[in-house]
Amino acid sequence: MNKHCHHSTDFPICCIIPPIILRNLAEKGNDRQRELAFDGLEVSAGMRGKRSVMGSIAFAAALPAGTKRRTVYSADNRRVLPGRLVRTEGGPRSADVSVNEAYDGAGKTYDFFMKIYGRNSIDDRGMRLNSTVHYGRRFQNAFWDGQQMVYGDGDGEIFERFTKCLDIIGHELTHGVTQYEADLVYEDMPGALNEHFSDVFGVLVVQRSRKQKADKADWLIGKGLFSEGINGVALRSMKAPGTAFDDPLIGKDDQPAHMKDFVKTREDNGGVHINSGIPNKAFYELAIRLGGFAWERAGRIWYVTLRDRLRPNSVFQDCADATFDVARELYGANSVEQRAVREAWGVVGIKTGQTAAKKSKAGGGK
Amino acid sequence: MRVLCKRTGGVAGLRVPAEVDSEQLTAAQARELKKLVEEANLFDQPAKPRSKAMPDQFQYEITVEDEGKTHSFMTNDAAASDELLGLVDWVIAATRKQKQGKG
């Protein structure tokens, strides 16, 4: 049966295959088989049930922009990926809260990128959003493995389940977006930028879901993720880096908010979750200066910068210069937005607008 | 035998230092530690990980000392075997238990 699907054409012939076999393919097949199986499962889930068979085939073969395709698996507390298929697009809600949170959070994040920036999923080509919950035993983490989102249950002593926070889901999914765009190396300053963009769009997904203006938002990452008894409000604060937690069991939040406090370390891939505090603070400063909904102007400048301007080895200065240029292109030279970008980076000790000037003087610029 | 293990990174970016010493464990725990260290081939690990860490995965700095031999290395979730990750979890849990016992 695997063979049959593997050799099939680009059309989802699998929609005539019994769901149990599709399910097996979705869990154990190669990438191509899995895609075909999903299309089949979703058709049989009834989402496209009213269409004729021909209609289903045509529909699934050419996915229009804005078509969400989510899949949630359970690792059943083992370290396996993707695990057992538990929910597909359009399928019924699960009795398992983690499954629904992963599904709904991926949906809200997809909608955010689609409706605000016109981005069609992680790869901007409608990529399926795969999530695995219940990864490992009492696993105290969530991560992006290069292809999918992975969530642990937490240990109940320090961490609650990692699907609990929408901004964490947005954070993980944004790692995927970054991989398909700037592809920032996950180490040292480029790694801290990679983390920074995940924090930015993670909080913006939350702010948009609450229709919250910049000055009303808490700018916290992972609020509610710490278990009761831990002295901390969240994992990080973009508004006041270094103040999110201070607890004998887990230590103190050591994020800097200024370049003079930049941390050189080989831990944490060169401090990627530490030094991200610096650009995080800059983004917060910009959003506050502009006011209103942060995803509209501040977020757009950041999104275009991530998509079009940064390279795998970009550092903070490159990011500052790129956001300054993008602000000019989007809103005009010396516009309120462009001046606010310069001021915001200035707050964290990064001068911008200068390297670009130097470059053109040297004749190397465009 | 002593095993030192520092876990950093993860989406939370916490630093979790852990350390166990056979002499401070019960005989049964010490036997288990020895078995886990052997299964994880701790002395044969390369100094640096062979795979890049993916975003928000953990990074580990590990040192093992036994019978006068010492070996230190760095690894991450992408590079480490299940046995090695199992040992790390065990060392972190044992360390926390010891601390709670004292506290």
CSV table of C-alpha atoms in Angstrom, one decimal:
chain,number,residue,atom,x,y,z
A,1,MET,CA,0.0,0.0,0.0
A,2,ASN,CA,2.9,2.3,0.7
A,3,LYS,CA,4.2,1.6,-2.7
A,4,HIS,CA,0.9,2.4,-4.3
A,5,CYS,CA,0.8,5.9,-2.7
A,6,HIS,CA,4.4,6.5,-3.4
A,7,HIS,CA,3.9,6.0,-7.1
A,8,SER,CA,0.7,7.9,-7.4
A,9,THR,CA,0.5,11.1,-9.2
A,10,ASP,CA,0.4,14.6,-7.7
A,11,PHE,CA,-3.3,14.1,-6.9
A,12,PRO,CA,-4.4,12.8,-3.5
A,13,ILE,CA,-5.5,9.3,-4.7
A,14,CYS,CA,-5.3,8.4,-1.0
A,15,CYS,CA,-8.8,9.9,-0.5
A,16,ILE,CA,-10.1,6.5,-1.6
A,17,ILE,CA,-8.0,4.6,0.9
A,18,PRO,CA,-9.5,3.7,4.3
A,19,PRO,CA,-8.7,6.1,7.1
A,20,ILE,CA,-6.8,3.5,9.2
A,21,ILE,CA,-4.2,3.1,6.4
A,22,LEU,CA,-4.0,6.9,5.9
A,23,ARG,CA,-3.4,7.2,9.6
A,24,ASN,CA,-0.5,4.7,9.4
A,25,LEU,CA,1.0,6.6,6.5
A,26,ALA,CA,0.6,9.9,8.2
A,27,GLU,CA,2.5,8.5,11.2
A,28,LYS,CA,5.1,6.3,9.5
A,29,GLY,CA,5.3,7.2,5.8
A,30,ASN,CA,7.9,9.3,4.1
A,31,ASP,CA,7.2,13.0,3.6
A,32,ARG,CA,5.4,12.5,0.3
A,33,GLN,CA,3.3,9.7,1.7
A,34,ARG,CA,2.4,11.8,4.7
A,35,GLU,CA,1.3,14.7,2.6
A,36,LEU,CA,-0.9,12.5,0.5
A,37,ALA,CA,-2.3,10.8,3.5
A,38,PHE,CA,-3.2,14.1,5.2
A,39,ASP,CA,-5.0,15.3,2.1
A,40,GLY,CA,-7.0,12.1,2.2
A,41,LEU,CA,-7.7,12.3,5.9
A,42,GLU,CA,-8.9,15.9,5.7
A,43,VAL,CA,-11.2,15.1,2.8
A,44,SER,CA,-12.7,12.2,4.8
A,45,ALA,CA,-12.8,14.4,7.9
A,46,GLY,CA,-15.7,16.1,6.2
A,47,MET,CA,-14.2,19.5,5.8
A,48,ARG,CA,-14.4,19.2,2.0
A,49,GLY,CA,-17.1,16.6,2.2
A,50,LYS,CA,-19.6,18.5,0.1
A,51,ARG,CA,-17.4,18.7,-2.8
A,52,SER,CA,-17.4,16.1,-5.6
A,53,VAL,CA,-14.5,13.8,-5.8
A,54,MET,CA,-13.2,15.7,-8.7
A,55,GLY,CA,-13.6,18.9,-6.7
A,56,SER,CA,-11.7,17.5,-3.8
A,57,ILE,CA,-8.9,16.5,-6.0
A,58,ALA,CA,-8.6,19.8,-7.7
A,59,PHE,CA,-8.9,21.6,-4.3
A,60,ALA,CA,-6.3,19.6,-2.5
A,61,ALA,CA,-3.8,19.7,-5.4
A,62,ALA,CA,-3.7,23.5,-5.6
A,63,LEU,CA,-3.9,24.9,-2.2
A,64,PRO,CA,-5.1,28.5,-2.3
A,65,ALA,CA,-3.4,31.0,0.0
A,66,GLY,CA,-4.9,31.1,3.4
A,67,THR,CA,-5.6,27.4,3.7
A,68,LYS,CA,-4.5,26.2,7.1
A,69,ARG,CA,-3.3,22.7,7.4
A,70,ARG,CA,-2.7,21.7,11.0
A,71,THR,CA,-1.7,18.3,12.4
A,72,VAL,CA,-1.2,17.4,16.0
A,73,TYR,CA,0.5,14.3,17.2
A,74,SER,CA,1.1,12.8,20.7
A,75,ALA,CA,4.5,11.4,21.6
A,76,ASP,CA,2.8,9.6,24.5
A,77,ASN,CA,5.6,10.7,26.8
A,78,ARG,CA,8.3,9.1,24.8
A,79,ARG,CA,11.0,10.9,22.8
A,80,VAL,CA,9.6,10.1,19.4
A,81,LEU,CA,8.7,12.4,16.5
A,82,PRO,CA,6.2,12.9,15.2
A,83,GLY,CA,4.3,10.3,17.3
A,84,ARG,CA,0.7,9.2,17.1
A,85,LEU,CA,-1.7,11.2,15.0
A,86,VAL,CA,-4.4,12.8,17.2
A,87,ARG,CA,-5.9,15.7,15.3
A,88,THR,CA,-6.0,16.9,11.8
A,89,GLU,CA,-7.4,20.1,10.1
A,90,GLY,CA,-11.1,20.3,10.5
A,91,GLY,CA,-11.2,17.2,12.8
A,92,PRO,CA,-13.2,17.2,16.1
A,93,ARG,CA,-11.8,18.7,19.3
A,94,SER,CA,-9.8,16.3,21.5
A,95,ALA,CA,-10.5,15.5,25.1
A,96,ASP,CA,-6.8,16.4,25.6
A,97,VAL,CA,-6.2,20.0,26.4
A,98,SER,CA,-2.6,20.1,25.1
A,99,VAL,CA,-3.8,18.8,21.7
A,100,ASN,CA,-6.4,21.6,21.4
A,101,GLU,CA,-4.0,24.3,22.6
A,102,ALA,CA,-1.4,23.2,20.1
A,103,TYR,CA,-4.0,23.1,17.4
A,104,ASP,CA,-5.7,26.4,18.2
A,105,GLY,CA,-2.3,28.2,18.9
A,106,ALA,CA,-0.9,27.1,15.5
A,107,GLY,CA,-4.1,28.4,13.9
A,108,LYS,CA,-4.0,31.8,15.6
A,109,THR,CA,-0.3,32.1,14.6
A,110,TYR,CA,-1.1,31.1,11.1
A,111,ASP,CA,-3.9,33.6,10.9
A,112,PHE,CA,-1.7,36.3,12.3
A,113,PHE,CA,1.0,35.9,9.7
A,114,MET,CA,-1.6,35.5,6.9
A,115,LYS,CA,-4.0,38.4,7.8
A,116,ILE,CA,-1.4,40.9,8.9
A,117,TYR,CA,1.5,40.2,6.6
A,118,GLY,CA,0.0,38.1,3.9
A,119,ARG,CA,2.3,35.2,4.7
A,120,ASN,CA,1.0,31.8,3.8
A,121,SER,CA,2.4,29.6,6.6
A,122,ILE,CA,6.0,29.0,7.8
A,123,ASP,CA,7.4,28.7,4.2
A,124,ASP,CA,4.9,31.2,2.7
A,125,ARG,CA,3.8,28.3,0.5
A,126,GLY,CA,1.1,26.8,2.7
A,127,MET,CA,3.4,24.4,4.6
A,128,ARG,CA,1.6,22.0,7.0
A,129,LEU,CA,1.9,23.0,10.6
A,130,ASN,CA,2.9,19.9,12.5
A,131,SER,CA,3.0,19.8,16.3
A,132,THR,CA,3.8,17.1,18.8
A,133,VAL,CA,2.6,17.3,22.3
A,134,HIS,CA,3.4,15.1,25.4
A,135,TYR,CA,7.0,14.8,24.2
A,136,GLY,CA,9.2,13.0,26.7
A,137,ARG,CA,8.5,12.5,30.4
A,138,ARG,CA,8.0,15.6,32.4
A,139,PHE,CA,9.9,17.3,29.6
A,140,GLN,CA,10.7,20.9,30.5
A,141,ASN,CA,10.9,22.5,27.1
A,142,ALA,CA,9.4,23.3,23.7
A,143,PHE,CA,11.4,23.5,20.5
A,144,TRP,CA,11.4,23.7,16.7
A,145,ASP,CA,13.2,20.7,15.3
A,146,GLY,CA,13.6,22.1,11.8
A,147,GLN,CA,10.3,20.7,10.6
A,148,GLN,CA,7.8,20.9,13.4
A,149,MET,CA,6.9,22.2,16.8
A,150,VAL,CA,7.5,20.0,19.9
A,151,TYR,CA,6.0,20.5,23.3
A,152,GLY,CA,6.8,19.0,26.7
A,153,ASP,CA,4.4,18.6,29.6
A,154,GLY,CA,6.6,20.3,32.1
A,155,ASP,CA,7.4,18.8,35.5
A,156,GLY,CA,4.6,20.5,37.4
A,157,GLU,CA,7.2,21.8,39.9
A,158,ILE,CA,8.9,24.4,37.8
A,159,PHE,CA,7.0,24.4,34.5
A,160,GLU,CA,3.4,23.8,33.5
A,161,ARG,CA,2.7,22.3,30.0
A,162,PHE,CA,4.3,24.4,27.3
A,163,THR,CA,1.2,24.6,25.1
A,164,LYS,CA,-0.4,26.7,27.8
A,165,CYS,CA,1.1,30.0,26.4
A,166,LEU,CA,0.0,31.2,23.0
A,167,ASP,CA,3.2,33.3,22.8
A,168,ILE,CA,5.3,30.2,23.2
A,169,ILE,CA,3.5,28.6,20.3
A,170,GLY,CA,4.0,31.7,18.2
A,171,HIS,CA,7.6,31.8,19.3
A,172,GLU,CA,8.2,28.2,18.1
A,173,LEU,CA,6.4,28.6,14.8
A,174,THR,CA,8.3,31.8,14.1
A,175,HIS,CA,11.6,29.8,14.4
A,176,GLY,CA,10.2,28.0,11.3
A,177,VAL,CA,9.5,31.3,9.5
A,178,THR,CA,13.1,32.5,10.3
A,179,GLN,CA,14.5,29.2,9.0
A,180,TYR,CA,12.8,29.9,5.6
A,181,GLU,CA,13.8,33.5,5.5
A,182,ALA,CA,16.9,35.0,7.1
A,183,ASP,CA,17.9,31.6,8.3
A,184,LEU,CA,19.9,33.2,11.2
A,185,VAL,CA,22.6,30.8,12.5
A,186,TYR,CA,21.5,29.6,15.9
A,187,GLU,CA,24.6,30.8,17.8
A,188,ASP,CA,26.0,34.0,19.3
A,189,MET,CA,24.5,37.3,18.0
A,190,PRO,CA,22.7,35.9,14.9
A,191,GLY,CA,21.2,33.3,17.3
A,192,ALA,CA,20.1,36.0,19.7
A,193,LEU,CA,18.4,37.7,16.7
A,194,ASN,CA,16.8,34.4,15.8
A,195,GLU,CA,15.4,34.2,19.4
A,196,HIS,CA,14.5,37.9,19.3
A,197,PHE,CA,12.3,37.5,16.2
A,198,SER,CA,10.5,34.6,17.8
A,199,ASP,CA,9.8,36.6,20.9
A,200,VAL,CA,8.6,39.6,18.9
A,201,PHE,CA,6.1,37.7,16.8
A,202,GLY,CA,5.1,35.4,19.8
A,203,VAL,CA,4.0,38.5,21.8
A,204,LEU,CA,2.4,40.1,18.7
A,205,VAL,CA,0.2,37.0,18.1
A,206,VAL,CA,-1.0,37.4,21.7
A,207,GLN,CA,-1.5,41.2,21.5
A,208,ARG,CA,-3.5,40.8,18.3
A,209,SER,CA,-5.7,38.0,19.8
A,210,ARG,CA,-6.5,40.4,22.6
A,211,LYS,CA,-6.8,43.4,20.4
A,212,GLN,CA,-4.3,45.1,22.7
A,213,LYS,CA,-2.5,48.3,22.1
A,214,ALA,CA,1.3,48.5,22.8
A,215,ASP,CA,1.0,50.5,26.0
A,216,LYS,CA,-1.7,48.1,27.4
A,217,ALA,CA,0.3,44.9,26.7
A,218,ASP,CA,2.5,43.2,29.3
A,219,TRP,CA,5.3,42.3,26.8
A,220,LEU,CA,6.0,39.1,28.7
A,221,ILE,CA,7.1,35.8,27.1
A,222,GLY,CA,5.7,32.7,28.8
A,223,LYS,CA,3.5,34.2,31.3
A,224,GLY,CA,1.8,31.5,33.4
A,225,LEU,CA,4.4,28.9,32.3
A,226,PHE,CA,6.0,28.7,35.8
A,227,SER,CA,4.3,26.5,38.3
A,228,GLU,CA,2.9,28.0,41.5
A,229,GLY,CA,5.7,28.5,44.0
A,230,ILE,CA,8.2,29.8,41.5
A,231,ASN,CA,9.0,33.4,42.1
A,232,GLY,CA,8.6,34.7,38.6
A,233,VAL,CA,5.9,36.2,36.3
A,234,ALA,CA,7.3,34.8,33.0
A,235,LEU,CA,10.4,33.6,31.1
A,236,ARG,CA,11.3,37.0,29.8
A,237,SER,CA,10.2,40.6,29.7
A,238,MET,CA,10.7,42.7,26.6
A,239,LYS,CA,9.7,45.8,28.5
A,240,ALA,CA,12.2,45.2,31.3
A,241,PRO,CA,14.7,42.5,30.4
A,242,GLY,CA,16.3,40.9,33.4
A,243,THR,CA,13.2,41.2,35.7
A,244,ALA,CA,11.0,38.2,34.8
A,245,PHE,CA,12.0,35.9,37.6
A,246,ASP,CA,14.3,35.5,40.6
A,247,ASP,CA,13.9,32.2,42.4
A,248,PRO,CA,16.3,30.0,44.5
A,249,LEU,CA,15.4,26.9,42.5
A,250,ILE,CA,15.9,28.3,39.0
A,251,GLY,CA,18.1,31.4,39.5
A,252,LYS,CA,17.6,34.9,38.3
A,253,ASP,CA,16.6,36.3,34.9
A,254,ASP,CA,19.9,37.5,33.5
A,255,GLN,CA,18.9,39.2,30.3
A,256,PRO,CA,20.6,42.5,29.5
A,257,ALA,CA,18.7,45.5,28.2
A,258,HIS,CA,21.7,47.4,26.8
A,259,MET,CA,24.8,46.6,24.8
A,260,LYS,CA,27.1,47.6,27.7
A,261,ASP,CA,25.8,44.5,29.5
A,262,PHE,CA,26.1,42.1,26.5
A,263,VAL,CA,27.0,38.6,27.9
A,264,LYS,CA,29.8,36.6,26.3
A,265,THR,CA,29.3,33.0,27.1
A,266,ARG,CA,29.5,29.6,25.5
A,267,GLU,CA,26.4,28.4,27.4
A,268,ASP,CA,23.1,28.5,25.6
A,269,ASN,CA,24.7,28.5,22.1
A,270,GLY,CA,26.5,31.7,23.0
A,271,GLY,CA,23.7,33.2,25.1
A,272,VAL,CA,21.0,33.3,22.5
A,273,HIS,CA,18.2,33.4,25.1
A,274,ILE,CA,20.2,36.0,27.1
A,275,ASN,CA,21.4,38.6,24.7
A,276,SER,CA,18.0,38.6,22.9
A,277,GLY,CA,17.0,41.0,25.7
A,278,ILE,CA,18.8,43.8,23.9
A,279,PRO,CA,16.9,43.8,20.6
A,280,ASN,CA,13.7,42.8,22.5
A,281,LYS,CA,14.0,46.0,24.5
A,282,ALA,CA,14.6,48.0,21.3
A,283,PHE,CA,11.4,46.6,19.7
A,284,TYR,CA,9.4,47.4,22.8
A,285,GLU,CA,10.8,51.0,22.8
A,286,LEU,CA,9.8,51.4,19.1
A,287,ALA,CA,6.3,50.0,19.7
A,288,ILE,CA,5.7,52.4,22.7
A,289,ARG,CA,6.9,55.4,20.6
A,290,LEU,CA,4.6,54.5,17.7
A,291,GLY,CA,1.6,53.6,20.0
A,292,GLY,CA,-1.4,51.8,18.7
A,293,PHE,CA,-1.3,48.2,17.7
A,294,ALA,CA,2.4,47.0,17.7
A,295,TRP,CA,1.8,44.5,14.9
A,296,GLU,CA,0.8,47.2,12.4
A,297,ARG,CA,3.9,49.4,12.0
A,298,ALA,CA,6.6,48.1,14.3
A,299,GLY,CA,5.8,44.5,13.5
A,300,ARG,CA,5.7,45.2,9.8
A,301,ILE,CA,9.1,46.8,9.8
A,302,TRP,CA,10.4,43.8,11.7
A,303,TYR,CA,8.7,41.3,9.4
A,304,VAL,CA,10.0,42.9,6.2
A,305,THR,CA,13.5,43.0,7.8
A,306,LEU,CA,13.4,39.3,8.7
A,307,ARG,CA,12.0,38.3,5.3
A,308,ASP,CA,14.1,40.5,3.0
A,309,ARG,CA,17.1,42.0,4.7
A,310,LEU,CA,18.9,39.7,7.1
A,311,ARG,CA,21.4,37.0,6.3
A,312,PRO,CA,22.4,33.9,8.3
A,313,ASN,CA,25.3,35.8,9.9
A,314,SER,CA,23.6,39.1,10.6
A,315,VAL,CA,24.4,40.8,13.9
A,316,PHE,CA,22.5,43.4,16.0
A,317,GLN,CA,24.0,46.3,14.0
A,318,ASP,CA,22.9,44.8,10.7
A,319,CYS,CA,19.4,44.3,12.1
A,320,ALA,CA,19.3,47.9,13.4
A,321,ASP,CA,20.5,49.3,10.1
A,322,ALA,CA,18.1,47.1,8.1
A,323,THR,CA,15.1,48.2,10.2
A,324,PHE,CA,16.1,51.8,9.7
A,325,ASP,CA,16.2,51.3,6.0
A,326,VAL,CA,12.9,49.4,5.9
A,327,ALA,CA,11.2,52.1,8.0
A,328,ARG,CA,12.3,54.6,5.3
A,329,GLU,CA,11.1,52.5,2.5
A,330,LEU,CA,7.7,51.8,4.1
A,331,TYR,CA,7.0,55.1,5.7
A,332,GLY,CA,9.4,57.7,4.2
A,333,ALA,CA,12.7,59.3,5.0
A,334,ASN,CA,12.7,61.0,8.3
A,335,SER,CA,9.2,59.8,9.0
A,336,VAL,CA,7.9,59.4,12.5
A,337,GLU,CA,8.5,55.7,12.1
A,338,GLN,CA,12.1,56.0,10.9
A,339,ARG,CA,13.0,58.4,13.6
A,340,ALA,CA,11.4,56.1,16.2
A,341,VAL,CA,13.5,53.2,14.9
A,342,ARG,CA,16.7,55.1,15.4
A,343,GLU,CA,15.7,56.3,18.9
A,344,ALA,CA,14.6,52.8,19.9
A,345,TRP,CA,18.0,51.3,19.0
A,346,GLY,CA,19.7,54.2,20.7
A,347,VAL,CA,18.0,53.3,24.0
A,348,VAL,CA,19.9,49.9,24.0
A,349,GLY,CA,23.2,51.5,22.9
A,350,ILE,CA,23.1,50.8,19.1
A,351,LYS,CA,23.5,53.7,16.8
A,352,THR,CA,21.9,53.3,13.4
A,353,GLY,CA,21.9,55.0,10.1
A,354,GLN,CA,25.7,55.4,10.3
A,355,THR,CA,27.1,52.2,8.8
A,356,ALA,CA,24.8,52.7,5.8
A,357,ALA,CA,26.3,56.2,5.4
A,358,LYS,CA,29.8,54.9,5.8
A,359,LYS,CA,29.2,52.2,3.2
A,360,SER,CA,28.0,54.6,0.5
A,361,LYS,CA,30.9,56.9,1.2
A,362,ALA,CA,33.3,54.1,0.6
A,363,GLY,CA,31.6,53.5,-2.7
A,364,GLY,CA,30.5,50.0,-1.8
A,365,GLY,CA,26.9,50.8,-1.2
A,366,LYS,CA,24.1,50.6,-3.8
B,1,MET,CA,32.6,8.2,40.1
B,2,ARG,CA,31.5,11.8,39.6
B,3,VAL,CA,29.3,13.2,36.8
B,4,LEU,CA,28.9,16.9,36.4
B,5,CYS,CA,26.3,18.1,33.9
B,6,LYS,CA,25.2,21.6,33.1
B,7,ARG,CA,22.1,22.1,31.0
B,8,THR,CA,21.6,25.5,29.4
B,9,GLY,CA,19.2,26.9,26.7
B,10,GLY,CA,15.8,25.6,26.0
B,11,VAL,CA,13.0,28.0,25.3
B,12,ALA,CA,13.3,29.3,28.9
B,13,GLY,CA,17.0,29.8,28.7
B,14,LEU,CA,17.6,28.5,32.2
B,15,ARG,CA,21.0,27.3,33.6
B,16,VAL,CA,20.6,24.0,35.4
B,17,PRO,CA,23.8,22.7,37.0
B,18,ALA,CA,23.8,19.2,38.3
B,19,GLU,CA,26.4,16.9,39.9
B,20,VAL,CA,26.4,13.5,41.4
B,21,ASP,CA,29.1,11.6,43.3
B,22,SER,CA,28.9,7.8,43.8
B,23,GLU,CA,30.2,8.2,47.3
B,24,GLN,CA,27.2,10.3,48.3
B,25,LEU,CA,24.7,7.9,46.7
B,26,THR,CA,23.2,4.8,48.1
B,27,ALA,CA,24.8,1.6,46.8
B,28,ALA,CA,21.8,0.9,44.5
B,29,GLN,CA,21.9,4.4,43.1
B,30,ALA,CA,25.7,4.2,42.5
B,31,ARG,CA,25.2,0.9,40.6
B,32,GLU,CA,22.6,2.5,38.5
B,33,LEU,CA,24.8,5.5,37.8
B,34,LYS,CA,27.6,3.2,36.7
B,35,LYS,CA,25.3,1.3,34.4
B,36,LEU,CA,23.9,4.5,32.9
B,37,VAL,CA,27.3,5.9,32.3
B,38,GLU,CA,28.4,2.8,30.5
B,39,GLU,CA,25.2,2.6,28.4
B,40,ALA,CA,25.7,6.2,27.4
B,41,ASN,CA,29.4,5.6,26.4
B,42,LEU,CA,30.2,8.7,28.3
B,43,PHE,CA,34.0,8.4,27.9
B,44,ASP,CA,33.7,8.0,24.2
B,45,GLN,CA,31.8,11.2,23.4
B,46,PRO,CA,33.4,13.7,21.1
B,47,ALA,CA,34.5,17.0,22.6
B,48,LYS,CA,32.0,18.9,20.5
B,49,PRO,CA,28.6,17.9,19.2
B,50,ARG,CA,28.4,16.4,15.7
B,51,SER,CA,25.0,18.0,15.0
B,52,LYS,CA,23.9,21.6,15.2
B,53,ALA,CA,21.3,22.4,17.9
B,54,MET,CA,17.9,23.3,16.6
B,55,PRO,CA,16.1,26.4,18.0
B,56,ASP,CA,15.3,26.1,21.7
B,57,GLN,CA,16.9,22.7,22.1
B,58,PHE,CA,19.0,22.1,25.2
B,59,GLN,CA,22.8,22.3,25.3
B,60,TYR,CA,24.8,20.3,27.8
B,61,GLU,CA,28.3,20.5,29.2
B,62,ILE,CA,29.3,17.2,30.8
B,63,THR,CA,32.3,16.0,32.8
B,64,VAL,CA,32.8,12.5,34.0
B,65,GLU,CA,35.5,11.4,36.5
B,66,ASP,CA,36.1,7.7,37.3
B,67,GLU,CA,39.2,5.9,38.6
B,68,GLY,CA,41.5,8.8,37.8
B,69,LYS,CA,40.2,9.3,34.3
B,70,THR,CA,38.4,12.5,33.3
B,71,HIS,CA,36.5,13.4,30.2
B,72,SER,CA,34.6,16.6,29.3
B,73,PHE,CA,32.5,17.3,26.4
B,74,MET,CA,29.6,19.5,25.0
B,75,THR,CA,26.5,18.1,23.3
B,76,ASN,CA,22.9,19.0,22.6
B,77,ASP,CA,19.5,17.4,22.0
B,78,ALA,CA,20.1,16.9,18.3
B,79,ALA,CA,23.5,15.2,18.8
B,80,ALA,CA,22.9,13.2,22.0
B,81,SER,CA,21.7,9.5,22.1
B,82,ASP,CA,18.6,8.6,24.0
B,83,GLU,CA,20.9,6.9,26.6
B,84,LEU,CA,22.9,10.0,27.1
B,85,LEU,CA,19.7,12.1,27.5
B,86,GLY,CA,18.4,9.6,29.9
B,87,LEU,CA,21.6,9.9,32.0
B,88,VAL,CA,21.3,13.7,32.0
B,89,ASP,CA,17.7,13.5,33.2
B,90,TRP,CA,18.8,11.1,36.0
B,91,VAL,CA,21.7,13.3,37.1
B,92,ILE,CA,19.5,16.4,37.2
B,93,ALA,CA,16.7,14.5,39.2
B,94,ALA,CA,19.2,13.0,41.6
B,95,THR,CA,20.8,16.4,42.2
B,96,ARG,CA,17.4,18.0,42.9
B,97,LYS,CA,16.5,15.2,45.3
B,98,GLN,CA,19.8,15.7,47.2
B,99,LYS,CA,19.2,19.4,47.5
B,100,GLN,CA,15.6,18.9,48.8
B,101,GLY,CA,16.9,16.4,51.3
B,102,LYS,CA,19.3,18.9,52.7
B,103,GLY,CA,16.9,21.8,52.5
